[in-house]
Amino acid sequence: MEEMEEELKCPVCGSFYREPIILPCSHNLCQACARNILVQTPDSESPQSRRASGSAVSDYDYLDLDKMSLYSEADSGYGSYGGFASAPTTPCQKSPNGVRVFPPAAPPPPASLAPPPPPPRNACLTCPQCHRSLVLDERGLRGFPRNRLLEGVIDRYQQGRAAALRCQLCEKAPKEAAVMCEQCDVFYCEPCRLRCHPPRGPLAKHRLVPPAQGRVSRRLSPRKISTCTDHELENHSMYCVQCKSPVCYQCLEEGKHSSHEVKALGAMWKLHKSQLSQALNGLSDRAKEAKEFLVQLRNMVQQIQENSVEFEACLVAQCDALIDALNRRKAQLLSRVNKEHEHKLKVVRDQISHCTVKLRQTTGLMEYCLEVIKENDPSGFLQISDALIRRVHLTEDQWGKGTLTPRMTTDFDLNLDNGPLLQSIHQLDFVQMKVPAPPILQLEECCTHNNSATLSWKQPPLSTVQVEGYILELDDGNGGQFREVYVGKETMCTVDGLHFNSTYSARVKAFNKTGVSPYSKTLVLQTSEVAWFSFDPASAHADIIFSNDNLTVTCNSYDDRVVLGKTGFSKGLHYWELSIDRYDNHPDPAFGVARIDVLKDAMLGKDDKAWAMYVDNNRSWFMHNNSHTNRTEGGITKGATVGVLLDLTRRTLTFSINEDQQGPVAFENLEGLFFPAVSLNRNVQVTLHTGLPVPEFYASRSAMQ
């Protein structure tokens, strides 16, 4: 019920409607609020003058609004506002829509003391909801019907509310009502009563009661019967179909509805109630869908929050991993710098040590030579002078061979190449490459035909993740393991060679470089219970002639030629017939099953790829790998029918002629993939019949077993 409250509040004052009137645009207004927003327009701007000047008119001119004028204040039962010329003397309240609203004034004085002023001309009322301008006629606001039904709904709503009554004039959070004015029909809190309803002047005569008593008085006040707006003494009794409004008998006799189609008020009431109920059913479904959608959106909010936390954690972990890798590389590079540092120091220190020793030796030699020079013994000097001269020259030469050049530079010949890494860091960004969402199987496009299944799928509508391909999987038709049957970019695939009368489960998933999506929902497919097929021109011998949509075959050669059916069988029970359309000169056509690579230019059964019964007009034989067995009396003629029954559950092959079994079970222990096969020459023409039930002779035998 709380959601309905906005429907029960006036768009001008923001409170529950009081004496609501229905505007021609179908919106509602409190009668007092409608009075407060009346506007007097100059004659040049009135709709009448606009029509006279040929200018555009309002959308509601078709409602005869040009006949309206102001509703006089004397008729309204409310105090005068000085013909809209003077400011109101009572406190005013501002509505949520920004319209100034004045509380109801005291009842007017007797007519003898205050005669009603003449109504202003060209008064307009603008609907606050659709902003359509309406011009009042001589009846004023009385020209608008009272919405008593809305009043009843408001009464029931207020009676049903368990909360305390609130002030109707508080701007923001309404306070609890302290009193109710019976004349104004307004609940006031104490501050609003002192401000808007002072106990002086005309308001001093108003009766203030407790809120609870005011609620009871509202509930017990009798609801007035709706009367005609044109004839106030007449009740509504009929409904005008053209004007879509209730009317009275006087309107039908002398008013503008006299020539209109009318219907009984009660019947139209029931009809419109039924129409509204039907419309509500559809709206109820939409509301239910909206509630479910809101639940979905709220779940999305929760999921977004959870995904955001998870994604942030993943991002932090990835960045931390990059930082850790950079720190490890930093440690490795620092280690190399330290090694280079130690190497340089070692080389320089070694050179310092070597030069120090050499310099000490040189200095000692120089001091010794100086002392020798000081000696005055010529013979003694000459004995050692040559040797000293050689030592001095040798020592000098040793200092001149790069000894005084540093063996190591002070610069570090290392330059960190961080440009590519910085560029990669600057280019580090998110890419829309996530695991695809599960595909959706399109049920309306998935189907089976014979032992083939066609499946179609698509990505979810809101998915923007790139998909590189799909993987379609089917089980074995017996509830076994799934296996891949298609991998590719297409969104539709037909799978052939399935088992007849089997139930398959299918599912599909999408993939891209990031990974593989979850599986779609599993779809269950049922292959045909019986096989419908025709002869296959693609695998037949070139001499075979086809007709009747590849159901009828003959040959243009006198030699036997082989033709296969389009469908192969590896599981289940299958039966088909061949009718003899033409049989000349007693040939030996052969009927049976064969592998796909059977010989096509020899009688069926000549090689080990075929299992057949060949028959003439008197008898038949079974043949496999050129071995003839089980000669049986009874042949074929034109119009005869040869039946072939392949039971791969029991792994047997049985033949019949004209619905009677021909000989014993022809072959046993059959296993693999078999295609229906026929060999014939130009003297024979046969027609294939498929999709047939198991013959009675075999069904009865199976039941006995």
XYZ file of C-alpha atoms in Angstrom:
705
model
C 0.000 0.000 0.000
C 2.898 2.379 0.625
C 3.744 2.378 -3.081
C 0.234 3.686 -3.804
C 0.658 6.760 -1.596
C 2.121 8.903 -4.389
C -1.026 8.242 -6.456
C -3.103 9.725 -3.619
C -1.178 12.986 -3.194
C -1.848 16.276 -4.902
C 1.002 17.429 -7.209
C 0.573 20.995 -5.917
C 0.419 20.740 -2.121
C 2.045 17.316 -1.800
C -0.638 16.148 0.652
C -3.482 13.723 0.225
C -6.147 15.047 -2.134
C -8.908 17.091 -0.459
C -12.063 17.455 -2.513
C -10.252 16.338 -5.691
C -11.569 17.439 -9.069
C -10.907 15.747 -12.414
C -9.380 17.969 -15.098
C -10.125 17.336 -18.801
C -6.604 15.891 -19.120
C -7.634 13.158 -16.619
C -5.305 14.459 -13.870
C -6.561 15.377 -10.398
C -6.179 18.450 -8.205
C -7.390 19.491 -4.790
C -10.157 22.045 -5.246
C -8.326 24.534 -3.021
C -5.048 23.956 -4.895
C -6.827 24.467 -8.214
C -8.100 27.825 -6.938
C -4.631 28.855 -5.793
C -2.990 28.272 -9.172
C -5.632 30.065 -11.233
C -4.074 32.731 -13.473
C -5.823 35.667 -15.084
C -4.600 36.215 -18.659
C -4.954 39.387 -20.770
C -7.611 39.366 -23.460
C -4.933 39.355 -26.139
C -3.508 36.095 -24.765
C -6.761 34.263 -24.139
C -7.669 31.284 -26.287
C -10.670 33.197 -27.591
C -8.497 36.038 -28.878
C -5.933 33.580 -30.243
C -8.673 31.818 -32.214
C -9.929 35.160 -33.454
C -6.476 36.094 -34.684
C -6.017 32.732 -36.378
C -3.096 31.634 -34.157
C -2.533 28.095 -32.847
C -4.877 26.900 -30.118
C -4.464 24.554 -27.173
C -4.788 20.801 -27.524
C -7.899 20.986 -25.385
C -9.828 23.498 -27.478
C -11.837 20.570 -28.830
C -13.388 20.237 -25.370
C -15.324 23.516 -25.776
C -13.044 25.184 -23.256
C -13.796 28.550 -24.819
C -17.144 28.432 -22.989
C -15.394 28.507 -19.590
C -14.722 31.440 -17.300
C -13.711 31.890 -13.694
C -15.462 30.028 -10.922
C -16.530 32.816 -8.512
C -15.262 32.881 -4.963
C -18.769 33.289 -3.620
C -19.638 29.883 -5.123
C -16.554 28.195 -3.764
C -17.209 28.597 -0.093
C -13.728 30.032 0.511
C -12.634 33.510 1.512
C -11.892 36.305 -0.954
C -8.373 36.969 -2.214
C -9.221 40.390 -3.537
C -9.781 39.368 -7.164
C -6.204 38.005 -7.446
C -4.887 41.581 -7.113
C -3.738 41.684 -3.472
C -1.377 39.395 -1.620
C -2.923 36.847 0.698
C -3.154 37.825 4.327
C -2.866 34.271 5.645
C 0.401 32.349 5.873
C 1.244 30.257 2.853
C 3.012 26.960 2.348
C 5.280 25.963 -0.557
C 4.495 22.634 -2.227
C 7.091 20.128 -3.538
C 6.386 21.452 -7.050
C 7.316 24.994 -6.080
C 3.684 26.303 -6.158
C 2.596 28.580 -3.325
C -0.329 26.991 -1.502
C -2.624 28.836 0.875
C -4.558 27.067 3.621
C -8.322 27.269 3.357
C -9.793 30.442 4.739
C -12.770 30.858 6.972
C -16.296 30.610 5.536
C -17.428 33.815 3.800
C -19.605 36.262 5.645
C -23.311 36.376 4.856
C -24.234 37.633 1.439
C -25.874 40.710 2.940
C -22.570 41.793 4.449
C -20.189 40.814 1.639
C -21.688 40.503 -1.834
C -19.603 38.310 -4.121
C -17.256 40.204 -6.444
C -17.632 39.755 -10.182
C -15.471 36.936 -11.531
C -12.307 37.975 -13.389
C -12.336 37.370 -17.087
C -10.204 34.806 -18.956
C -8.994 32.876 -15.873
C -6.772 29.919 -16.836
C -5.780 26.801 -14.984
C -2.550 25.004 -15.959
C -2.296 21.344 -15.069
C 0.886 20.945 -12.974
C 1.494 17.456 -14.383
C 1.018 17.736 -18.161
C 1.211 21.594 -18.280
C -1.903 21.939 -20.441
C -3.718 25.258 -20.077
C -7.484 25.150 -19.423
C -9.849 28.144 -19.545
C -12.769 28.094 -17.078
C -16.368 28.855 -18.074
C -19.014 30.666 -16.046
C -19.308 27.735 -13.655
C -15.669 28.024 -12.641
C -14.257 25.008 -10.819
C -17.771 23.563 -10.571
C -17.426 22.709 -14.223
C -14.943 19.954 -13.267
C -16.421 16.755 -11.840
C -15.601 15.761 -8.271
C -13.512 12.581 -8.005
C -15.441 10.919 -5.188
C -13.950 7.540 -6.004
C -10.468 8.893 -5.274
C -11.768 10.339 -2.004
C -13.022 6.896 -1.007
C -9.685 5.293 -1.809
C -7.878 7.938 0.277
C -10.253 7.377 3.196
C -9.668 3.620 3.129
C -5.930 4.127 2.836
C -5.773 6.503 5.783
C -7.966 4.233 7.885
C -5.688 1.307 7.112
C -2.510 3.085 8.166
C -1.363 2.082 11.598
C 1.164 4.900 11.937
C 0.386 8.092 13.834
C -1.275 10.922 11.929
C 1.223 13.426 10.560
C 1.070 17.140 9.936
C 0.031 17.914 6.375
C 1.922 21.221 6.151
C 5.434 20.277 7.282
C 7.892 20.800 4.441
C 10.419 17.999 5.056
C 9.872 15.354 7.742
C 6.226 15.696 8.802
C 5.803 15.866 12.563
C 3.058 14.093 14.458
C -0.224 15.956 14.200
C -1.436 17.746 17.311
C -4.892 18.872 16.124
C -7.244 18.705 13.177
C -9.388 21.567 11.925
C -12.841 20.282 11.023
C -13.534 23.239 8.752
C -10.177 23.167 6.945
C -10.027 19.344 7.065
C -6.265 19.609 7.703
C -4.017 17.983 10.334
C -1.563 20.400 11.996
C 1.443 19.930 14.227
C 1.791 22.568 16.931
C 4.331 24.799 15.068
C 2.296 24.695 11.834
C -0.918 25.435 13.736
C 0.599 28.535 15.302
C 2.039 29.626 11.946
C -0.771 28.713 9.528
C -3.888 28.548 11.704
C -3.668 31.300 14.359
C -6.659 31.498 16.742
C -7.724 34.951 15.591
C -9.762 36.552 12.914
C -11.987 34.256 10.821
C -9.930 31.197 11.914
C -10.923 31.736 15.544
C -14.336 30.212 14.807
C -12.864 26.973 13.421
C -13.214 23.888 15.582
C -9.950 22.113 16.403
C -10.196 18.491 17.534
C -7.625 15.797 18.426
C -6.180 13.909 15.412
C -7.801 10.612 16.337
C -11.226 12.256 16.565
C -10.610 13.972 13.263
C -9.814 10.603 11.634
C -13.083 9.177 12.988
C -15.070 12.167 11.771
C -13.527 11.739 8.311
C -14.384 8.046 8.325
C -17.974 8.621 9.455
C -18.705 11.524 7.140
C -21.239 10.343 4.535
C -19.952 10.208 0.990
C -21.979 12.311 -1.385
C -23.576 10.776 -4.421
C -21.974 11.909 -7.661
C -24.164 14.463 -9.446
C -24.088 15.945 -12.908
C -21.777 18.948 -13.319
C -24.272 20.640 -15.663
C -27.401 19.779 -13.641
C -26.417 19.659 -9.980
C -29.772 18.277 -8.847
C -29.551 15.267 -11.170
C -27.641 12.078 -10.463
C -25.625 10.314 -13.157
C -27.724 7.567 -14.714
C -26.297 6.940 -18.197
C -22.896 6.878 -19.941
C -22.126 8.856 -23.091
C -19.998 6.659 -25.348
C -18.832 9.540 -27.537
C -17.800 11.873 -24.683
C -16.739 9.001 -22.440
C -18.376 10.499 -19.361
C -21.397 9.816 -17.117
C -24.484 11.952 -17.850
C -27.945 12.490 -16.393
C -31.354 12.232 -18.031
C -31.593 16.004 -18.392
C -28.326 16.001 -20.408
C -29.898 13.491 -22.780
C -33.097 15.481 -23.207
C -31.826 19.011 -23.623
C -28.035 19.023 -23.332
C -25.174 18.453 -25.760
C -25.448 14.656 -25.304
C -28.963 14.447 -26.771
C -27.723 13.103 -30.116
C -24.901 10.947 -28.712
C -24.907 7.201 -28.193
C -25.497 6.364 -24.533
C -25.541 3.155 -22.538
C -26.668 2.113 -19.109
C -24.340 3.368 -16.397
C -24.284 0.031 -14.548
C -23.497 -1.977 -17.670
C -20.658 0.335 -18.676
C -19.408 0.318 -15.086
C -19.139 -3.467 -15.168
C -17.635 -3.415 -18.676
C -14.938 -0.891 -17.758
C -14.225 -2.750 -14.528
C -13.683 -5.890 -16.570
C -11.443 -4.035 -19.038
C -9.445 -2.526 -16.187
C -9.064 -5.960 -14.580
C -7.825 -7.428 -17.848
C -5.402 -4.553 -18.299
C -4.221 -5.040 -14.720
C -3.491 -8.691 -15.444
C -1.037 -7.696 -18.153
C 0.395 -4.927 -15.974
C 0.693 -7.394 -13.104
C 2.767 -9.686 -15.304
C 4.993 -6.764 -16.239
C 5.286 -5.783 -12.565
C 6.222 -9.355 -11.686
C 8.860 -9.326 -14.409
C 10.068 -5.946 -13.129
C 10.400 -7.336 -9.591
C 12.351 -10.307 -10.886
C 14.466 -7.921 -12.941
C 15.122 -5.793 -9.861
C 16.196 -8.904 -7.981
C 18.509 -9.683 -10.886
C 19.913 -6.141 -10.819
C 20.427 -6.287 -7.037
C 22.187 -9.603 -7.456
C 24.284 -7.953 -10.159
C 25.213 -5.187 -7.701
C 26.342 -7.799 -5.206
C 28.162 -9.731 -7.904
C 29.829 -6.552 -9.195
C 31.034 -5.761 -5.697
C 32.374 -9.277 -5.198
C 33.990 -9.293 -8.635
C 35.497 -5.875 -7.956
C 37.119 -7.097 -4.727
C 38.346 -10.230 -6.465
C 39.656 -8.271 -9.448
C 41.396 -5.712 -7.248
C 43.070 -8.516 -5.308
C 44.159 -10.116 -8.584
C 45.486 -6.781 -9.873
C 47.410 -6.147 -6.658
C 48.851 -9.663 -6.821
C 49.922 -9.186 -10.447
C 51.531 -5.800 -9.723
C 53.225 -7.216 -6.619
C 54.560 -10.054 -8.758
C 55.976 -7.510 -11.206
C 57.526 -5.544 -8.336
C 59.021 -8.733 -6.885
C 60.475 -9.646 -10.280
C 61.909 -6.133 -10.601
C 63.402 -6.346 -7.111
C 65.000 -9.675 -7.929
C 66.467 -8.243 -11.115
C 67.613 -5.202 -9.162
C 69.474 -7.463 -6.728
C 71.104 -9.303 -9.635
C 72.237 -6.054 -11.263
C 73.531 -4.686 -7.967
C 75.510 -7.883 -7.540
C 77.153 -7.323 -10.916
C 77.970 -3.716 -9.942
C 79.506 -4.907 -6.693
C 81.629 -7.460 -8.544
C 82.846 -4.783 -10.941
C 83.588 -2.526 -7.989
C 85.644 -5.196 -6.215
C 87.519 -6.028 -9.424
C 88.488 -2.390 -10.032
C 89.634 -1.950 -6.451
C 91.698 -5.143 -6.586
C 93.472 -4.125 -9.797
C 94.247 -0.629 -8.497
C 95.397 -1.929 -5.113
C 97.646 -4.521 -6.773
C 99.177 -1.793 -8.937
C 99.696 0.414 -5.871
C 101.449 -2.438 -4.073
C 103.645 -3.211 -7.081
C 104.588 0.445 -7.628
C 105.312 0.899 -3.915
C 107.792 -2.002 -3.934
C 109.389 -0.836 -7.165
C 109.673 2.730 -5.915
C 111.330 1.552 -2.683
C 113.864 -0.439 -4.713
C 114.513 2.525 -7.031
C 114.951 4.911 -4.104
C 117.405 2.522 -2.439
C 119.410 2.208 -5.644
C 119.524 5.983 -6.029
C 120.699 6.546 -2.450
C 123.367 3.824 -2.854
C 124.628 5.364 -6.111
C 124.878 8.797 -4.440
C 126.941 7.372 -1.611
C 129.241 5.641 -4.141
C 129.770 8.912 -5.965
C 130.916 10.500 -2.692
C 133.821 8.009 -2.408
C 137.353 9.320 -3.432
C 138.817 5.955 -4.382
C 139.085 5.979 -8.231
C 140.085 2.373 -8.564
C 137.344 1.170 -6.253
C 134.742 3.356 -8.071
C 135.722 2.020 -11.462
C 135.428 -1.517 -10.233
C 131.617 -1.110 -9.618
C 130.677 1.871 -11.772
C 129.829 -0.144 -14.900
C 127.552 -2.450 -12.991
C 125.795 0.477 -11.264
C 125.325 2.294 -14.550
C 123.691 -0.791 -16.071
C 121.397 -1.212 -13.038
C 120.323 2.427 -13.209
C 119.523 2.188 -16.917
C 117.674 -1.102 -16.387
C 115.623 0.343 -13.559
C 114.805 3.409 -15.639
C 113.693 1.200 -18.506
C 111.424 -0.740 -16.165
C 109.605 2.480 -15.161
C 109.114 3.418 -18.750
C 107.200 0.355 -19.938
C 103.667 1.491 -18.896
C 104.390 1.108 -15.280
C 103.186 4.619 -14.569
C 99.882 4.143 -16.460
C 96.762 3.059 -14.419
C 95.641 -0.436 -15.254
C 91.974 0.354 -14.485
C 89.693 3.320 -15.150
C 87.574 4.880 -12.450
C 84.425 4.798 -14.644
C 81.978 1.929 -14.600
C 81.414 0.778 -18.156
C 77.851 -0.332 -17.370
C 74.694 1.348 -18.675
C 71.277 0.055 -17.588
C 68.974 -0.338 -20.590
C 65.644 0.451 -18.883
C 63.927 2.116 -21.852
C 61.982 -0.948 -23.078
C 60.898 -1.759 -19.536
C 59.698 1.779 -18.866
C 57.805 1.727 -22.148
C 56.226 -1.590 -21.206
C 55.228 -0.181 -17.822
C 53.669 2.863 -19.468
C 51.813 0.588 -21.872
C 50.631 -1.704 -19.090
C 46.835 -1.705 -19.367
C 43.765 -3.911 -19.230
C 42.694 -5.966 -22.217
C 39.213 -7.330 -22.818
C 40.379 -10.889 -22.964
C 38.622 -13.073 -20.452
C 37.308 -16.567 -20.556
C 34.125 -16.565 -22.701
C 30.713 -16.977 -21.148
C 28.937 -20.310 -21.681
C 27.196 -20.432 -25.098
C 23.407 -20.686 -25.286
C 21.876 -23.530 -27.292
C 19.074 -22.180 -29.496
C 16.357 -24.736 -28.899
C 14.144 -23.489 -31.722
C 16.875 -24.277 -34.278
C 18.060 -27.614 -32.850
C 16.455 -30.711 -34.393
C 16.989 -34.305 -35.444
C 16.297 -36.059 -38.727
C 16.672 -39.816 -39.014
C 20.015 -40.470 -37.349
C 21.337 -36.926 -37.792
C 21.242 -34.071 -35.283
C 21.546 -30.361 -36.075
C 22.564 -28.059 -33.241
C 22.767 -24.276 -33.155
C 24.117 -21.994 -30.443
C 25.071 -18.389 -29.767
C 26.919 -16.271 -27.256
C 24.938 -14.488 -24.487
C 23.540 -11.136 -25.696
C 25.547 -9.020 -23.242
C 28.831 -10.850 -23.724
C 31.611 -8.757 -25.294
C 34.449 -11.236 -24.790
C 36.153 -12.358 -27.985
C 35.523 -15.988 -28.934
C 37.927 -17.887 -31.181
C 35.904 -21.075 -31.556
C 33.537 -23.637 -30.106
C 33.710 -27.281 -29.045
C 30.581 -29.406 -29.488
C 30.322 -32.633 -27.517
C 27.851 -35.544 -27.683
C 27.609 -38.669 -25.581
C 27.291 -42.155 -27.073
C 23.483 -42.186 -27.032
C 23.482 -44.532 -24.065
C 24.429 -42.188 -21.229
C 28.151 -42.738 -21.724
C 31.090 -40.368 -21.854
C 30.955 -37.179 -23.914
C 33.217 -36.914 -26.960
C 34.126 -34.014 -29.209
C 32.279 -34.039 -32.526
C 33.071 -30.518 -33.759
C 35.728 -27.857 -33.143
C 35.540 -24.615 -35.121
C 34.207 -21.071 -35.455
C 30.738 -21.915 -36.805
C 27.690 -21.706 -34.541
C 25.755 -24.516 -36.241
C 26.725 -28.137 -36.803
C 25.007 -31.247 -38.164
C 26.208 -34.570 -36.787
C 25.485 -37.593 -38.978
C 25.806 -41.300 -38.336
C 24.049 -41.402 -34.966
C 22.126 -44.432 -33.769
C 18.420 -44.641 -34.513
C 15.922 -44.642 -31.676
C 18.539 -43.306 -29.268
C 18.693 -40.427 -26.808
C 21.756 -38.207 -27.082
C 22.957 -35.447 -24.767
C 24.728 -32.482 -26.355
C 26.651 -29.565 -24.901
C 28.936 -26.852 -26.249
C 31.644 -24.598 -24.850
C 33.578 -21.609 -26.212
C 37.287 -20.903 -26.085
C 39.819 -18.155 -26.739
C 43.464 -17.519 -25.911
C 42.625 -16.996 -22.259
C 40.878 -20.308 -21.714
C 37.728 -22.369 -22.140
C 34.251 -21.343 -20.999
C 31.999 -23.501 -18.843
C 29.659 -25.825 -20.717
C 26.262 -24.707 -21.915
C 23.162 -26.350 -20.577
C 22.847 -29.944 -21.752
C 20.328 -30.558 -24.547
C 18.699 -33.962 -24.921
C 17.978 -35.123 -28.492
C 15.974 -38.141 -29.659
C 16.811 -39.680 -33.021
C 14.102 -41.199 -35.211
C 12.611 -44.479 -34.124
C 12.608 -45.772 -37.714
C 14.799 -44.851 -40.648
C 13.671 -42.874 -43.682
C 16.201 -42.917 -46.494
C 16.700 -43.220 -50.250
C 19.335 -44.598 -52.603
C 22.641 -42.736 -52.771
C 23.693 -41.593 -56.277
C 27.082 -40.479 -54.997
C 28.266 -43.972 -54.052
C 26.445 -45.937 -56.791
C 27.915 -47.419 -59.949
C 27.737 -45.135 -62.955
C 25.380 -47.524 -64.802
C 22.633 -47.176 -62.171
C 19.628 -45.065 -63.253
C 17.690 -43.153 -60.551
C 14.125 -41.847 -60.517
C 11.256 -41.093 -58.116
C 13.428 -38.918 -55.817
C 16.118 -41.628 -55.761
C 13.672 -44.227 -54.445
C 13.472 -46.187 -57.712
C 16.527 -47.650 -59.491
C 17.320 -49.719 -62.549
C 20.422 -50.244 -64.696
C 21.511 -49.687 -68.287
C 23.914 -52.658 -68.269
C 23.363 -56.394 -68.582
C 25.962 -56.876 -65.831
C 25.075 -56.592 -62.168
C 25.697 -53.181 -60.642
C 25.492 -52.214 -56.950
C 23.705 -49.246 -55.360
C 23.687 -48.377 -51.624
C 21.259 -46.549 -49.380
C 22.142 -43.122 -47.977
C 21.858 -44.157 -44.343
C 24.154 -46.522 -42.485
C 23.186 -48.570 -39.414
C 25.319 -49.676 -36.503
C 22.730 -50.112 -33.786
C 19.052 -50.998 -33.396
C 16.399 -52.852 -35.375
C 15.696 -51.734 -38.969
C 13.372 -52.978 -41.676
C 12.846 -51.879 -45.271
C 11.227 -53.333 -48.388
C 11.880 -53.295 -52.118
C 9.014 -53.756 -54.544
C 9.758 -55.381 -57.931
C 8.472 -52.918 -60.551
C 9.914 -54.763 -63.556
C 11.302 -58.304 -63.878
C 12.278 -59.566 -67.363
C 14.140 -62.706 -68.571
C 14.549 -64.173 -65.078
C 17.565 -62.218 -63.785
C 19.087 -62.706 -60.300
C 18.840 -59.435 -58.376
C 20.452 -59.425 -54.918
C 19.265 -57.639 -51.768
C 21.010 -57.127 -48.439
C 23.553 -54.925 -46.653
C 27.139 -53.931 -47.402
C 30.068 -51.866 -46.259
C 30.636 -48.482 -47.850
C 33.600 -49.838 -49.884
C 31.812 -52.864 -51.380
C 32.508 -53.775 -55.024
C 30.086 -51.849 -57.260
C 30.558 -53.816 -60.510
C 29.728 -57.325 -59.277
C 26.752 -59.131 -57.801
C 26.115 -58.237 -54.184
C 27.785 -60.859 -51.959
C 30.675 -61.697 -54.278
C 33.183 -60.089 -51.893
C 33.543 -60.069 -48.118
C 32.012 -56.563 -47.868
C 28.400 -57.638 -48.550
C 25.782 -59.976 -47.034
C 22.946 -60.657 -49.511
C 20.136 -62.860 -50.762
C 19.996 -63.273 -54.541
C 16.783 -64.629 -56.001
C 15.251 -65.635 -59.335
C 11.688 -66.605 -60.242
C 11.903 -70.011 -58.465
C 14.359 -69.996 -55.582
C 16.861 -67.942 -53.547
C 20.336 -68.277 -51.997
C 22.265 -66.415 -49.322
C 25.716 -65.230 -50.356
C 28.718 -63.670 -48.585
C 32.291 -63.647 -49.871
C 31.096 -65.642 -52.917
C 29.841 -68.457 -50.650
C 26.324 -69.670 -51.543
C 24.201 -71.177 -48.738
C 20.640 -72.114 -47.798
C 18.928 -72.640 -51.114
C 15.244 -71.936 -50.509
C 12.278 -72.540 -52.796
C 10.176 -69.562 -53.784
C 11.127 -66.752 -56.114
C 9.970 -63.323 -57.261
C 7.917 -61.907 -60.088
C 6.793 -58.450 -61.074
C 4.884 -56.909 -58.135
C 6.614 -59.030 -55.508
C 8.034 -57.448 -52.327
C 11.387 -58.346 -50.810
C 11.885 -57.429 -47.132
C 15.251 -56.915 -45.411
C 15.370 -56.991 -41.602
C 18.649 -55.958 -39.934
C 18.672 -56.603 -36.190
C 21.913 -55.205 -34.794
C 20.782 -55.856 -31.248
C 20.935 -59.619 -31.992
C 23.432 -59.014 -34.818
C 21.331 -60.923 -37.406
C 20.073 -60.404 -40.976
C 16.757 -61.929 -42.128
C 14.908 -61.784 -45.478
C 11.269 -62.112 -46.486
C 9.307 -62.344 -49.754
C 5.751 -61.049 -49.787
C 5.771 -60.708 -45.980
C 6.772 -64.370 -45.420
C 10.211 -65.194 -44.062
C 12.458 -66.587 -46.784
C 14.574 -69.368 -45.331
C 16.217 -69.303 -41.904
C 18.131 -66.413 -40.386
C 20.509 -65.563 -43.198
C 23.523 -64.176 -41.317
C 24.616 -63.874 -37.691
C 27.344 -62.130 -35.680
C 27.080 -58.947 -37.716
C 28.937 -56.013 -36.224
C 29.925 -52.589 -37.534
C 28.373 -50.100 -39.931
C 26.056 -51.472 -42.648
C 24.324 -49.745 -45.571
C 21.233 -51.088 -47.362
C 22.353 -52.487 -50.749
C 20.930 -53.849 -54.011
C 22.583 -55.319 -57.127
C 20.622 -55.551 -60.398
C 20.895 -55.294 -64.177
C 18.782 -53.730 -66.906
C 16.095 -56.435 -66.637
C 15.075 -55.357 -63.123
C 13.627 -52.183 -61.629
C 12.923 -51.852 -57.883
C 11.440 -49.186 -55.586
C 12.580 -48.651 -52.004
C 10.091 -48.344 -49.092
C 11.400 -47.183 -45.696
C 10.129 -46.174 -42.269
C 8.234 -49.476 -41.926
C 7.366 -51.346 -38.724
C 8.868 -54.728 -37.966
C 6.943 -57.484 -39.825
C 4.627 -59.746 -37.851
C 6.634 -62.939 -38.377
C 9.649 -61.362 -36.659
C 7.692 -59.540 -33.967
C 5.909 -62.749 -32.913
C 9.182 -64.657 -32.861
C 10.799 -61.954 -30.721
C 7.870 -62.065 -28.304
C 8.203 -65.836 -27.938
C 11.890 -65.536 -27.195
